[in-house]
mmCIF file of N, CA and C in Angstrom:
data_model
loop_
_atom_site.group_PDB
_atom_site.id
_atom_site.type_symbol
_atom_site.label_atom_id
_atom_site.label_comp_id
_atom_site.label_asym_id
_atom_site.label_seq_id
_atom_site.Cartn_x
_atom_site.Cartn_y
_atom_site.Cartn_z
ATOM 1 N N UNK S 1 -18.903 -38.174 25.891
ATOM 2 C CA UNK S 1 -19.431 -37.336 24.842
ATOM 3 C C UNK S 1 -18.220 -36.936 24.364
ATOM 4 N N UNK S 2 -18.063 -36.957 22.947
ATOM 5 C CA UNK S 2 -17.532 -36.695 22.447
ATOM 6 C C UNK S 2 -17.562 -35.126 21.938
ATOM 7 N N UNK S 3 -16.432 -34.461 21.569
ATOM 8 C CA UNK S 3 -16.395 -33.139 21.024
ATOM 9 C C UNK S 3 -16.493 -33.480 19.666
ATOM 10 N N UNK S 4 -16.876 -31.837 19.043
ATOM 11 C CA UNK S 4 -17.405 -31.812 17.809
ATOM 12 C C UNK S 4 -16.176 -31.555 16.953
ATOM 13 N N UNK S 5 -16.183 -32.419 15.704
ATOM 14 C CA UNK S 5 -14.965 -32.381 14.958
ATOM 15 C C UNK S 5 -14.539 -30.668 14.679
ATOM 16 N N UNK S 6 -13.326 -30.973 13.940
ATOM 17 C CA UNK S 6 -12.683 -29.455 13.976
ATOM 18 C C UNK S 6 -12.994 -29.307 12.530
ATOM 19 N N UNK S 7 -13.599 -27.496 12.451
ATOM 20 C CA UNK S 7 -13.660 -27.553 10.914
ATOM 21 C C UNK S 7 -12.064 -26.902 10.472
ATOM 22 N N UNK S 8 -12.292 -27.225 9.259
ATOM 23 C CA UNK S 8 -10.590 -27.031 8.282
ATOM 24 C C UNK S 8 -10.998 -25.400 8.275
ATOM 25 N N UNK S 9 -9.491 -24.931 8.503
ATOM 26 C CA UNK S 9 -9.493 -23.855 7.818
ATOM 27 C C UNK S 9 -8.480 -23.571 6.896
ATOM 28 N N UNK S 10 -9.008 -22.175 6.282
ATOM 29 C CA UNK S 10 -7.979 -21.814 4.821
ATOM 30 C C UNK S 10 -6.708 -21.875 5.071
ATOM 31 N N UNK S 11 -6.141 -21.395 3.919
ATOM 32 C CA UNK S 11 -5.044 -21.416 4.086
ATOM 33 C C UNK S 11 -4.054 -20.069 4.960
ATOM 34 N N UNK S 12 -3.095 -20.488 5.463
ATOM 35 C CA UNK S 12 -2.363 -19.180 6.316
ATOM 36 C C UNK S 12 -1.640 -17.953 5.347
ATOM 37 N N UNK S 13 -2.282 -17.257 5.905
ATOM 38 C CA UNK S 13 -1.575 -15.782 4.822
ATOM 39 C C UNK S 13 -0.657 -14.753 5.433
ATOM 40 N N UNK S 14 0.060 -14.948 4.528
ATOM 41 C CA UNK S 14 1.416 -14.310 5.076
ATOM 42 C C UNK S 14 1.447 -13.104 4.326
ATOM 43 N N UNK S 15 2.201 -12.253 4.541
ATOM 44 C CA UNK S 15 2.683 -10.641 3.792
ATOM 45 C C UNK S 15 3.545 -10.142 4.358
ATOM 46 N N UNK S 16 4.003 -8.794 3.819
ATOM 47 C CA UNK S 16 4.668 -8.117 4.281
ATOM 48 C C UNK S 16 3.995 -7.362 5.962
ATOM 49 N N UNK S 17 4.842 -7.333 6.437
ATOM 50 C CA UNK S 17 4.082 -7.157 7.821
ATOM 51 C C UNK S 17 3.729 -5.167 8.163
ATOM 52 N N UNK S 18 3.137 -5.094 8.520
ATOM 53 C CA UNK S 18 2.921 -3.475 9.020
ATOM 54 C C UNK S 18 2.829 -2.993 9.909
ATOM 55 N N UNK S 19 3.536 -2.267 10.859
ATOM 56 C CA UNK S 19 3.910 -1.990 12.201
ATOM 57 C C UNK S 19 2.464 -1.955 13.002
ATOM 58 N N UNK S 20 2.764 -2.488 13.754
ATOM 59 C CA UNK S 20 1.480 -2.761 15.308
ATOM 60 C C UNK S 20 0.641 -0.571 15.011
ATOM 61 N N UNK S 21 1.719 -0.102 14.924
ATOM 62 C CA UNK S 21 0.883 1.262 15.441
ATOM 63 C C UNK S 21 0.348 1.647 14.579
ATOM 64 N N UNK S 22 0.232 1.282 13.252
ATOM 65 C CA UNK S 22 -0.669 1.468 11.828
ATOM 66 C C UNK S 22 -1.887 1.048 11.697
ATOM 67 N N UNK S 23 -3.196 1.698 11.576
ATOM 68 C CA UNK S 23 -4.378 1.057 11.816
ATOM 69 C C UNK S 23 -4.429 0.499 10.469
ATOM 70 N N UNK S 24 -5.522 -0.893 11.063
ATOM 71 C CA UNK S 24 -5.683 -1.677 9.544
ATOM 72 C C UNK S 24 -6.610 -1.062 8.859
ATOM 73 N N UNK S 25 -6.609 -1.342 7.415
ATOM 74 C CA UNK S 25 -7.413 -0.581 6.390
ATOM 75 C C UNK S 25 -8.508 -1.471 5.900
ATOM 76 N N UNK S 26 -9.757 -1.646 5.866
ATOM 77 C CA UNK S 26 -10.446 -2.425 5.404
ATOM 78 C C UNK S 26 -10.598 -2.720 3.912
ATOM 79 N N UNK S 27 -10.783 -3.721 3.553
ATOM 80 C CA UNK S 27 -10.648 -3.576 2.247
ATOM 81 C C UNK S 27 -12.041 -2.905 1.495
ATOM 82 N N UNK S 28 -11.819 -2.427 0.182
ATOM 83 C CA UNK S 28 -13.002 -1.542 -0.262
ATOM 84 C C UNK S 28 -13.134 -2.247 -1.831
ATOM 85 N N UNK S 29 -14.101 -1.926 -2.406
ATOM 86 C CA UNK S 29 -14.603 -1.973 -3.864
ATOM 87 C C UNK S 29 -13.354 -1.967 -4.742
ATOM 88 N N UNK S 30 -12.387 -0.815 -4.582
ATOM 89 C CA UNK S 30 -11.413 -0.083 -5.307
ATOM 90 C C UNK S 30 -10.494 -1.251 -4.492
ATOM 91 N N UNK S 31 -10.427 -2.271 -4.109
ATOM 92 C CA UNK S 31 -9.170 -3.590 -3.425
ATOM 93 C C UNK S 31 -9.532 -4.718 -4.330
ATOM 94 N N UNK S 32 -9.994 -4.227 -5.440
ATOM 95 C CA UNK S 32 -10.432 -5.816 -6.111
ATOM 96 C C UNK S 32 -9.295 -6.151 -7.087
ATOM 97 N N UNK S 33 -8.967 -6.989 -7.436
ATOM 98 C CA UNK S 33 -7.742 -7.629 -8.729
ATOM 99 C C UNK S 33 -8.710 -7.572 -9.811
ATOM 100 N N UNK S 34 -8.158 -8.202 -11.316
ATOM 101 C CA UNK S 34 -8.930 -7.748 -12.094
ATOM 102 C C UNK S 34 -10.035 -9.112 -12.211
ATOM 103 N N UNK S 35 -9.552 -10.219 -11.308
ATOM 104 C CA UNK S 35 -10.823 -10.945 -11.663
ATOM 105 C C UNK S 35 -11.698 -11.284 -10.578
ATOM 106 N N UNK S 36 -11.567 -10.129 -9.931
ATOM 107 C CA UNK S 36 -12.829 -10.000 -8.641
ATOM 108 C C UNK S 36 -12.557 -10.509 -7.464
ATOM 109 N N UNK S 37 -12.055 -10.908 -7.486
ATOM 110 C CA UNK S 37 -11.051 -11.393 -5.869
ATOM 111 C C UNK S 37 -10.692 -10.098 -5.156
ATOM 112 N N UNK S 38 -10.909 -10.143 -3.479
ATOM 113 C CA UNK S 38 -10.344 -8.725 -3.030
ATOM 114 C C UNK S 38 -8.805 -9.607 -2.758
ATOM 115 N N UNK S 39 -8.406 -8.378 -3.112
ATOM 116 C CA UNK S 39 -6.860 -7.993 -2.320
ATOM 117 C C UNK S 39 -6.330 -6.760 -1.442
ATOM 118 N N UNK S 40 -5.512 -7.182 -0.886
ATOM 119 C CA UNK S 40 -4.898 -6.486 0.207
ATOM 120 C C UNK S 40 -4.668 -4.767 -0.125
ATOM 121 N N UNK S 41 -4.998 -3.665 0.309
ATOM 122 C CA UNK S 41 -4.868 -2.697 0.194
ATOM 123 C C UNK S 41 -3.822 -2.092 0.651
ATOM 124 N N UNK S 42 -2.950 -0.819 -0.022
ATOM 125 C CA UNK S 42 -2.170 -0.483 0.208
ATOM 126 C C UNK S 42 -2.307 0.035 1.720
ATOM 127 N N UNK S 43 -1.804 0.083 2.516
ATOM 128 C CA UNK S 43 -1.231 0.984 3.845
ATOM 129 C C UNK S 43 -1.871 2.427 3.866
ATOM 130 N N UNK S 44 -2.254 3.080 4.730
ATOM 131 C CA UNK S 44 -2.821 4.551 4.444
ATOM 132 C C UNK S 44 -1.573 5.198 5.310
ATOM 133 N N UNK S 45 -0.899 4.630 6.022
ATOM 134 C CA UNK S 45 0.853 4.653 6.625
ATOM 135 C C UNK S 45 1.645 4.254 6.728
ATOM 136 N N UNK S 46 2.848 4.339 6.869
ATOM 137 C CA UNK S 46 3.800 3.367 6.831
ATOM 138 C C UNK S 46 5.243 4.241 6.977
ATOM 139 N N UNK S 47 5.775 3.479 7.237
ATOM 140 C CA UNK S 47 7.247 3.743 7.434
ATOM 141 C C UNK S 47 8.159 3.259 6.392
ATOM 142 N N UNK S 48 9.462 3.836 5.810
ATOM 143 C CA UNK S 48 10.373 3.646 4.956
ATOM 144 C C UNK S 48 11.484 4.042 4.985
ATOM 145 N N UNK S 49 12.771 3.343 5.036
ATOM 146 C CA UNK S 49 13.816 3.956 5.037
ATOM 147 C C UNK S 49 14.140 5.330 5.859
ATOM 148 N N UNK S 50 13.681 5.135 6.851
ATOM 149 C CA UNK S 50 13.624 6.395 7.582
ATOM 150 C C UNK S 50 13.034 7.417 7.461
ATOM 151 N N UNK S 51 11.415 7.301 6.594
ATOM 152 C CA UNK S 51 10.688 8.208 6.244
ATOM 153 C C UNK S 51 9.382 7.967 6.856
ATOM 154 N N UNK S 52 8.163 8.781 6.953
ATOM 155 C CA UNK S 52 7.090 8.417 7.657
ATOM 156 C C UNK S 52 6.323 9.025 5.921
ATOM 157 N N UNK S 53 4.893 8.030 5.922
ATOM 158 C CA UNK S 53 4.343 7.940 4.739
ATOM 159 C C UNK S 53 2.756 8.118 5.326
ATOM 160 N N UNK S 54 1.911 8.913 4.542
ATOM 161 C CA UNK S 54 1.047 9.128 5.258
ATOM 162 C C UNK S 54 0.249 9.362 3.604
ATOM 163 N N UNK S 55 -1.051 8.630 3.391
ATOM 164 C CA UNK S 55 -1.956 9.098 2.157
ATOM 165 C C UNK S 55 -2.913 10.096 2.269
ATOM 166 N N UNK S 56 -2.821 11.181 1.637
ATOM 167 C CA UNK S 56 -3.582 12.287 1.973
ATOM 168 C C UNK S 56 -4.717 12.218 1.106
ATOM 169 N N UNK S 57 -4.936 11.616 -0.222
ATOM 170 C CA UNK S 57 -5.548 11.556 -1.371
ATOM 171 C C UNK S 57 -5.759 10.376 -2.073
ATOM 172 N N UNK S 58 -6.601 9.909 -2.621
ATOM 173 C CA UNK S 58 -6.620 8.510 -2.800
ATOM 174 C C UNK S 58 -8.055 8.675 -4.516
ATOM 175 N N UNK S 59 -7.703 8.457 -5.802
ATOM 176 C CA UNK S 59 -8.274 8.362 -6.952
ATOM 177 C C UNK S 59 -8.380 7.524 -7.803
ATOM 178 N N UNK S 60 -8.903 6.252 -7.097
ATOM 179 C CA UNK S 60 -8.702 5.175 -8.013
ATOM 180 C C UNK S 60 -8.002 4.334 -7.750
ATOM 181 N N UNK S 61 -6.661 4.731 -9.007
ATOM 182 C CA UNK S 61 -5.420 3.457 -8.803
ATOM 183 C C UNK S 61 -4.635 4.483 -8.738
ATOM 184 N N UNK S 62 -4.506 5.698 -7.893
ATOM 185 C CA UNK S 62 -3.317 6.564 -7.778
ATOM 186 C C UNK S 62 -3.959 7.433 -6.615
ATOM 187 N N UNK S 63 -2.677 7.671 -5.894
ATOM 188 C CA UNK S 63 -2.703 8.357 -4.822
ATOM 189 C C UNK S 63 -1.290 9.562 -4.258
ATOM 190 N N UNK S 64 -1.734 9.912 -3.190
ATOM 191 C CA UNK S 64 -0.735 10.966 -3.105
ATOM 192 C C UNK S 64 -0.274 10.406 -1.744
ATOM 193 N N UNK S 65 1.005 10.219 -1.053
ATOM 194 C CA UNK S 65 1.612 10.313 0.032
ATOM 195 C C UNK S 65 2.369 11.251 0.309
ATOM 196 N N UNK S 66 2.007 11.610 1.596
ATOM 197 C CA UNK S 66 2.904 12.922 2.333
ATOM 198 C C UNK S 66 4.396 12.073 2.950
ATOM 199 N N UNK S 67 5.667 12.777 2.644
ATOM 200 C CA UNK S 67 6.235 11.988 2.476
ATOM 201 C C UNK S 67 7.236 13.207 3.964
ATOM 202 N N UNK S 68 7.554 12.614 5.372
ATOM 203 C CA UNK S 68 8.393 13.278 6.066
ATOM 204 C C UNK S 68 9.534 12.648 6.332
ATOM 205 N N UNK S 69 10.558 12.977 6.745
ATOM 206 C CA UNK S 69 12.205 12.257 7.295
ATOM 207 C C UNK S 69 12.010 12.092 8.760
ATOM 208 N N UNK S 70 11.564 11.278 9.507
ATOM 209 C CA UNK S 70 11.025 10.813 10.785
ATOM 210 C C UNK S 70 12.221 11.263 11.844
ATOM 211 N N UNK S 71 13.228 11.592 11.426
ATOM 212 C CA UNK S 71 14.486 11.931 11.986
ATOM 213 C C UNK S 71 14.838 13.011 12.309
ATOM 214 N N UNK S 72 14.078 13.971 11.767
ATOM 215 C CA UNK S 72 14.618 15.380 11.619
ATOM 216 C C UNK S 72 13.320 16.186 12.631
ATOM 217 N N UNK S 73 13.831 16.848 13.342
ATOM 218 C CA UNK S 73 12.788 17.560 14.250
ATOM 219 C C UNK S 73 11.872 18.554 13.684
ATOM 220 N N UNK S 74 12.374 19.122 12.314
ATOM 221 C CA UNK S 74 11.330 20.003 11.445
ATOM 222 C C UNK S 74 11.468 19.786 10.374
ATOM 223 N N UNK S 75 10.760 18.657 10.245
ATOM 224 C CA UNK S 75 11.080 18.076 8.667
ATOM 225 C C UNK S 75 10.539 18.768 7.609
ATOM 226 N N UNK S 76 11.368 18.951 6.189
ATOM 227 C CA UNK S 76 10.344 19.232 5.269
ATOM 228 C C UNK S 76 9.210 18.193 4.639
ATOM 229 N N UNK S 77 8.272 18.529 4.108
ATOM 230 C CA UNK S 77 7.198 17.865 3.120
ATOM 231 C C UNK S 77 7.755 17.905 1.882
ATOM 232 N N UNK S 78 7.661 15.954 1.438
ATOM 233 C CA UNK S 78 7.473 15.966 -0.257
ATOM 234 C C UNK S 78 6.373 15.130 -0.317
ATOM 235 N N UNK S 79 6.101 14.734 -1.324
ATOM 236 C CA UNK S 79 4.773 14.201 -1.773
ATOM 237 C C UNK S 79 5.201 13.242 -2.911
ATOM 238 N N UNK S 80 4.893 12.252 -2.388
ATOM 239 C CA UNK S 80 5.000 11.056 -3.698
ATOM 240 C C UNK S 80 3.631 10.554 -4.163
ATOM 241 N N UNK S 81 3.491 10.905 -5.494
ATOM 242 C CA UNK S 81 2.272 10.615 -6.392
ATOM 243 C C UNK S 81 2.308 8.819 -7.043
ATOM 244 N N UNK S 82 1.710 8.031 -6.699
ATOM 245 C CA UNK S 82 2.060 7.046 -6.959
ATOM 246 C C UNK S 82 1.066 6.335 -7.760
ATOM 247 N N UNK S 83 0.915 5.717 -9.063
ATOM 248 C CA UNK S 83 -0.018 4.356 -9.761
ATOM 249 C C UNK S 83 -0.159 2.914 -8.944
ATOM 250 N N UNK S 84 -0.950 2.938 -8.029
ATOM 251 C CA UNK S 84 -1.258 1.439 -7.538
ATOM 252 C C UNK S 84 -1.550 -0.005 -8.922
ATOM 253 N N UNK S 85 -0.528 -0.501 -8.402
ATOM 254 C CA UNK S 85 -0.601 -1.377 -9.286
ATOM 255 C C UNK S 85 -0.912 -2.759 -8.165
ATOM 256 N N UNK S 86 -1.426 -3.833 -8.553
ATOM 257 C CA UNK S 86 -2.042 -5.170 -8.073
ATOM 258 C C UNK S 86 -1.047 -6.306 -8.447
ATOM 259 N N UNK S 87 -1.017 -7.364 -7.057
ATOM 260 C CA UNK S 87 -0.098 -8.287 -7.638
ATOM 261 C C UNK S 87 -1.123 -9.634 -7.532
ATOM 262 N N UNK S 88 -0.731 -10.502 -8.339
ATOM 263 C CA UNK S 88 -1.514 -11.996 -7.875
ATOM 264 C C UNK S 88 -1.437 -12.276 -6.782
ATOM 265 N N UNK S 89 -2.109 -13.274 -5.785
ATOM 266 C CA UNK S 89 -1.798 -14.244 -4.958
ATOM 267 C C UNK S 89 -0.611 -14.962 -5.288
ATOM 268 N N UNK S 90 -0.021 -15.706 -4.536
ATOM 269 C CA UNK S 90 1.134 -16.833 -4.681
ATOM 270 C C UNK S 90 1.351 -17.475 -3.985
ATOM 271 N N UNK S 91 1.989 -18.706 -3.674
ATOM 272 C CA UNK S 91 2.190 -19.939 -2.990
ATOM 273 C C UNK S 91 3.947 -19.846 -2.813
ATOM 274 N N UNK S 92 4.297 -19.850 -1.355
ATOM 275 C CA UNK S 92 5.121 -19.994 -1.176
ATOM 276 C C UNK S 92 5.509 -20.610 0.392
ATOM 277 N N UNK S 93 6.547 -21.814 -0.093
ATOM 278 C CA UNK S 93 6.923 -23.044 0.853
ATOM 279 C C UNK S 93 5.278 -23.548 1.402
ATOM 280 N N UNK S 94 4.355 -23.518 0.839
ATOM 281 C CA UNK S 94 3.129 -24.089 0.956
ATOM 282 C C UNK S 94 2.257 -23.307 1.603
ATOM 283 N N UNK S 95 2.477 -21.806 2.294
ATOM 284 C CA UNK S 95 1.871 -21.015 2.154
ATOM 285 C C UNK S 95 0.989 -20.160 1.150
ATOM 286 N N UNK S 96 0.199 -19.375 1.039
ATOM 287 C CA UNK S 96 -0.355 -18.859 0.437
ATOM 288 C C UNK S 96 -0.215 -17.090 0.584
ATOM 289 N N UNK S 97 0.326 -16.538 -0.106
ATOM 290 C CA UNK S 97 0.657 -15.114 -0.149
ATOM 291 C C UNK S 97 -0.669 -13.997 -1.007
ATOM 292 N N UNK S 98 -1.377 -13.814 -0.222
ATOM 293 C CA UNK S 98 -3.018 -13.281 -0.524
ATOM 294 C C UNK S 98 -2.330 -11.755 -1.816
ATOM 295 N N UNK S 99 -3.592 -11.936 -2.537
ATOM 296 C CA UNK S 99 -2.952 -10.804 -3.668
ATOM 297 C C UNK S 99 -3.285 -9.621 -3.079
ATOM 298 N N UNK S 100 -2.536 -8.345 -3.661
ATOM 299 C CA UNK S 100 -2.013 -7.090 -2.772
ATOM 300 C C UNK S 100 -2.055 -5.913 -3.710
ATOM 301 N N UNK S 101 -2.196 -4.837 -3.362
ATOM 302 C CA UNK S 101 -1.992 -3.463 -3.834
ATOM 303 C C UNK S 101 -0.650 -3.533 -3.554
ATOM 304 N N UNK S 102 -0.065 -2.774 -4.826
ATOM 305 C CA UNK S 102 1.901 -2.494 -4.480
ATOM 306 C C UNK S 102 2.293 -1.149 -4.964
ATOM 307 N N UNK S 103 3.100 -0.688 -4.171
ATOM 308 C CA UNK S 103 3.827 0.929 -4.137
ATOM 309 C C UNK S 103 4.755 0.498 -4.905
ATOM 310 N N UNK S 104 4.784 1.401 -6.217
ATOM 311 C CA UNK S 104 6.094 1.378 -6.879
ATOM 312 C C UNK S 104 7.620 1.158 -6.613
ATOM 313 N N UNK S 105 8.569 0.310 -6.723
ATOM 314 C CA UNK S 105 9.406 0.068 -6.275
ATOM 315 C C UNK S 105 10.548 1.178 -7.166
ATOM 316 N N UNK S 106 11.840 0.805 -6.607
ATOM 317 C CA UNK S 106 12.550 2.554 -7.445
ATOM 318 C C UNK S 106 12.878 2.021 -8.666
ATOM 319 N N UNK S 107 12.722 1.027 -9.335
ATOM 320 C CA UNK S 107 12.746 1.075 -10.672
ATOM 321 C C UNK S 107 11.792 1.800 -11.761
ATOM 322 N N UNK S 108 10.278 1.680 -10.634
ATOM 323 C CA UNK S 108 9.189 2.342 -11.741
ATOM 324 C C UNK S 108 9.292 3.821 -11.303
ATOM 325 N N UNK S 109 9.841 4.621 -10.784
ATOM 326 C CA UNK S 109 10.053 5.567 -10.373
ATOM 327 C C UNK S 109 10.038 6.215 -11.640
ATOM 328 N N UNK S 110 9.320 7.447 -11.958
ATOM 329 C CA UNK S 110 9.259 8.485 -13.304
ATOM 330 C C UNK S 110 8.036 8.073 -14.058
ATOM 331 N N UNK S 111 7.840 6.332 -13.725
ATOM 332 C CA UNK S 111 6.695 6.177 -15.114
ATOM 333 C C UNK S 111 5.484 6.051 -13.814
ATOM 334 N N UNK S 112 5.387 5.183 -12.685
ATOM 335 C CA UNK S 112 4.162 4.595 -11.915
ATOM 336 C C UNK S 112 4.570 5.320 -10.412
ATOM 337 N N UNK S 113 5.761 6.447 -10.379
ATOM 338 C CA UNK S 113 5.803 6.869 -9.348
ATOM 339 C C UNK S 113 6.635 8.699 -9.215
ATOM 340 N N UNK S 114 6.435 9.553 -8.487
ATOM 341 C CA UNK S 114 6.649 10.770 -8.674
ATOM 342 C C UNK S 114 6.643 11.432 -7.403
ATOM 343 N N UNK S 115 7.955 12.241 -7.056
ATOM 344 C CA UNK S 115 8.217 13.235 -5.845
ATOM 345 C C UNK S 115 8.087 14.295 -6.221
ATOM 346 N N UNK S 116 7.225 15.203 -5.396
ATOM 347 C CA UNK S 116 7.018 16.900 -5.780
ATOM 348 C C UNK S 116 6.698 16.864 -4.302
ATOM 349 N N UNK S 117 7.453 18.545 -4.207
ATOM 350 C CA UNK S 117 7.690 19.258 -3.487
ATOM 351 C C UNK S 117 6.339 20.260 -3.399
ATOM 352 N N UNK S 118 5.453 20.589 -4.217
ATOM 353 C CA UNK S 118 4.405 21.222 -4.317
ATOM 354 C C UNK S 118 3.173 20.440 -4.104
ATOM 355 N N UNK S 119 2.353 20.757 -3.121
ATOM 356 C CA UNK S 119 0.995 20.101 -2.802
ATOM 357 C C UNK S 119 0.428 19.974 -3.976
ATOM 358 N N UNK S 120 -0.219 21.508 -4.587
ATOM 359 C CA UNK S 120 -0.557 21.891 -5.669
ATOM 360 C C UNK S 120 0.089 21.014 -6.879
ATOM 361 N N UNK S 121 1.239 20.746 -7.096
ATOM 362 C CA UNK S 121 1.588 20.032 -8.511
ATOM 363 C C UNK S 121 1.384 18.885 -8.343
ATOM 364 N N UNK S 122 1.043 18.193 -6.589
ATOM 365 C CA UNK S 122 0.950 16.900 -6.495
ATOM 366 C C UNK S 122 -0.447 16.163 -6.987
ATOM 367 N N UNK S 123 -1.319 17.259 -6.791
ATOM 368 C CA UNK S 123 -2.872 17.020 -6.785
ATOM 369 C C UNK S 123 -3.149 17.099 -8.644
ATOM 370 N N UNK S 124 -2.374 17.978 -9.176
ATOM 371 C CA UNK S 124 -2.351 18.359 -11.007
ATOM 372 C C UNK S 124 -1.595 16.845 -11.320
ATOM 373 N N UNK S 125 -0.914 16.106 -10.830
ATOM 374 C CA UNK S 125 -0.251 14.977 -11.263
ATOM 375 C C UNK S 125 -1.510 13.411 -10.582
ATOM 376 N N UNK S 126 -1.971 13.831 -9.178
ATOM 377 C CA UNK S 126 -2.548 12.857 -8.871
ATOM 378 C C UNK S 126 -4.251 12.868 -10.455
ATOM 379 N N UNK S 127 -4.298 13.782 -10.847
ATOM 380 C CA UNK S 127 -5.449 14.215 -11.766
ATOM 381 C C UNK S 127 -5.278 12.912 -12.741
ATOM 382 N N UNK S 128 -4.243 13.379 -13.325
ATOM 383 C CA UNK S 128 -3.421 12.790 -14.576
ATOM 384 C C UNK S 128 -3.301 11.584 -14.671
ATOM 385 N N UNK S 129 -2.834 11.030 -13.199
ATOM 386 C CA UNK S 129 -2.854 9.510 -13.559
ATOM 387 C C UNK S 129 -4.159 8.948 -13.226
ATOM 388 N N UNK S 130 -5.039 9.375 -12.467
ATOM 389 C CA UNK S 130 -6.293 8.767 -12.022
ATOM 390 C C UNK S 130 -7.513 8.862 -13.214
#
């Protein structure tokens, strides 16, 4: 008896890895590219350059992340208000990297990203961006 033929599989997806302690976030209707294809949403929690980030609010394509310094026993809290952008999928070395939402880089700070120390001011900026 012959084994059934193997199914063809789609392209292997790669991307920036999220630490295993970060819960996976399901794609929502907000996580759609301009062409209507789904894209990988921003994580709600992540760690970068010694800071912990936790999304505390999101309205459309804008979000607030609470930022704390993970190396301090009594860290002060800042708030990063970001305009969420999307990048198209692309192929690299024969592998497809899925479309994804992206956090602003340092060059976009002041245009797509803002650091505030006051939570109420952060929410006011969120409403301005949303």
